[in-house]
mmCIF file of C-alpha atoms in Angstrom:
data_model
loop_
_atom_site.group_PDB
_atom_site.id
_atom_site.type_symbol
_atom_site.label_atom_id
_atom_site.label_comp_id
_atom_site.label_asym_id
_atom_site.label_seq_id
_atom_site.Cartn_x
_atom_site.Cartn_y
_atom_site.Cartn_z
ATOM 1 C CA SER A 1 -95.250 -64.576 -0.415
ATOM 2 C CA ALA A 2 -92.165 -62.954 -1.821
ATOM 3 C CA ALA A 3 -89.054 -64.771 -1.866
ATOM 4 C CA PRO A 4 -86.469 -63.441 0.833
ATOM 5 C CA PRO A 5 -83.693 -60.976 -0.378
ATOM 6 C CA ALA A 6 -80.344 -62.567 -1.623
ATOM 7 C CA PRO A 7 -77.414 -62.032 0.930
ATOM 8 C CA SER A 8 -75.329 -59.100 0.341
ATOM 9 C CA GLY A 9 -73.014 -59.728 -2.821
ATOM 10 C CA LEU A 10 -75.206 -62.399 -4.223
ATOM 11 C CA THR A 11 -77.629 -62.175 -7.043
ATOM 12 C CA PRO A 12 -80.133 -64.629 -7.954
ATOM 13 C CA ARG A 13 -79.737 -66.190 -11.401
ATOM 14 C CA PRO A 14 -82.755 -65.603 -13.748
ATOM 15 C CA THR A 15 -85.616 -68.015 -13.176
ATOM 16 C CA SER A 16 -85.018 -69.338 -16.658
ATOM 17 C CA SER A 17 -81.820 -71.154 -15.401
ATOM 18 C CA LEU A 18 -83.476 -73.154 -12.791
ATOM 19 C CA SER A 19 -81.579 -74.685 -10.051
ATOM 20 C CA SER A 20 -78.372 -72.610 -11.199
ATOM 21 C CA PRO A 21 -76.253 -71.366 -8.365
ATOM 22 C CA GLU A 22 -76.277 -67.641 -7.489
ATOM 23 C CA THR A 23 -73.508 -65.547 -9.011
ATOM 24 C CA VAL A 24 -70.936 -63.825 -6.790
ATOM 25 C CA ASP A 25 -69.742 -60.157 -7.105
ATOM 26 C CA LEU A 26 -66.068 -60.632 -6.934
ATOM 27 C CA ASN A 27 -65.680 -56.790 -5.717
ATOM 28 C CA ALA A 28 -68.236 -57.319 -2.865
ATOM 29 C CA VAL A 29 -68.036 -60.954 -1.214
ATOM 30 C CA GLY A 30 -65.614 -62.350 1.497
ATOM 31 C CA ARG A 31 -63.544 -65.218 1.929
ATOM 32 C CA GLU A 32 -66.397 -67.512 2.675
ATOM 33 C CA ALA A 33 -68.540 -66.854 -0.464
ATOM 34 C CA LEU A 34 -65.405 -67.385 -2.627
ATOM 35 C CA GLU A 35 -64.357 -70.614 -1.013
ATOM 36 C CA GLU A 36 -67.663 -71.928 -2.152
ATOM 37 C CA LEU A 37 -66.826 -71.532 -5.806
ATOM 38 C CA PRO A 38 -65.566 -74.783 -7.275
ATOM 39 C CA GLY A 39 -61.714 -74.958 -7.615
ATOM 40 C CA VAL A 40 -61.497 -72.167 -5.037
ATOM 41 C CA GLY A 41 -60.064 -72.864 -1.572
ATOM 42 C CA PRO A 42 -58.558 -70.982 1.315
ATOM 43 C CA ALA A 43 -55.407 -70.312 -0.518
ATOM 44 C CA ILE A 44 -57.068 -68.941 -3.948
ATOM 45 C CA ALA A 45 -59.671 -67.099 -2.032
ATOM 46 C CA GLY A 46 -56.909 -65.110 -0.043
ATOM 47 C CA ARG A 47 -55.200 -64.614 -3.449
ATOM 48 C CA ILE A 48 -58.480 -63.323 -4.974
ATOM 49 C CA LEU A 49 -58.810 -60.899 -1.816
ATOM 50 C CA GLU A 50 -55.023 -59.855 -2.113
ATOM 51 C CA HIS A 51 -55.616 -58.887 -5.817
ATOM 52 C CA ARG A 52 -58.725 -57.052 -5.358
ATOM 53 C CA ASP A 53 -57.174 -54.992 -2.506
ATOM 54 C CA ARG A 54 -54.064 -54.356 -4.418
ATOM 55 C CA ALA A 55 -55.799 -53.346 -7.750
ATOM 56 C CA GLY A 56 -58.902 -51.437 -6.271
ATOM 57 C CA GLY A 57 -61.236 -54.168 -7.280
ATOM 58 C CA PHE A 58 -61.893 -56.153 -10.389
ATOM 59 C CA GLY A 59 -63.059 -54.338 -13.619
ATOM 60 C CA VAL A 60 -63.756 -57.569 -15.556
ATOM 61 C CA VAL A 61 -63.968 -61.092 -14.695
ATOM 62 C CA GLU A 62 -60.982 -61.930 -16.830
ATOM 63 C CA GLU A 63 -58.715 -60.311 -14.289
ATOM 64 C CA LEU A 64 -59.065 -63.376 -12.322
ATOM 65 C CA LEU A 65 -56.290 -64.493 -14.587
ATOM 66 C CA ASP A 66 -53.891 -62.246 -12.773
ATOM 67 C CA VAL A 67 -54.435 -64.101 -9.535
ATOM 68 C CA PRO A 68 -51.831 -66.691 -9.067
ATOM 69 C CA GLY A 69 -53.113 -70.088 -9.158
ATOM 70 C CA ILE A 70 -56.112 -69.180 -11.486
ATOM 71 C CA GLY A 71 -55.509 -70.361 -15.214
ATOM 72 C CA PRO A 72 -57.860 -70.531 -18.346
ATOM 73 C CA ALA A 73 -59.490 -73.628 -17.218
ATOM 74 C CA THR A 74 -60.474 -72.196 -13.616
ATOM 75 C CA LEU A 75 -61.451 -69.032 -15.238
ATOM 76 C CA GLU A 76 -63.961 -70.683 -17.574
ATOM 77 C CA ARG A 77 -65.243 -72.883 -14.715
ATOM 78 C CA LEU A 78 -65.842 -69.892 -12.727
ATOM 79 C CA ARG A 79 -67.122 -67.445 -15.235
ATOM 80 C CA PRO A 80 -71.022 -68.465 -15.006
ATOM 81 C CA LEU A 81 -70.595 -68.145 -11.428
ATOM 82 C CA VAL A 82 -69.144 -64.967 -10.761
ATOM 83 C CA ARG A 83 -69.644 -61.133 -11.915
ATOM 84 C CA ILE A 84 -68.561 -57.576 -11.285
ATOM 85 C CA GLY A 85 -71.115 -55.282 -9.781
ATOM 86 C CA PRO A 86 -74.759 -55.597 -9.701
#
């Protein structure tokens, strides 16, 4: 039988990376999905959403550095877990 579709905003990782988490579309998900990311709690999730609204969305993952509280180390931790668009 076919696997159920991924929830909106989530895309399964390629099957070659077994047991890897799904990636999160920074321009599509809500606060709850963002809070599931390592190092992202309610405050950072809120800032990501504020930046997304103010900037009209993320163009590249590196724009997370424009969010207060996200530095290079956090960006590198999030990079394999997030994406922009489909």
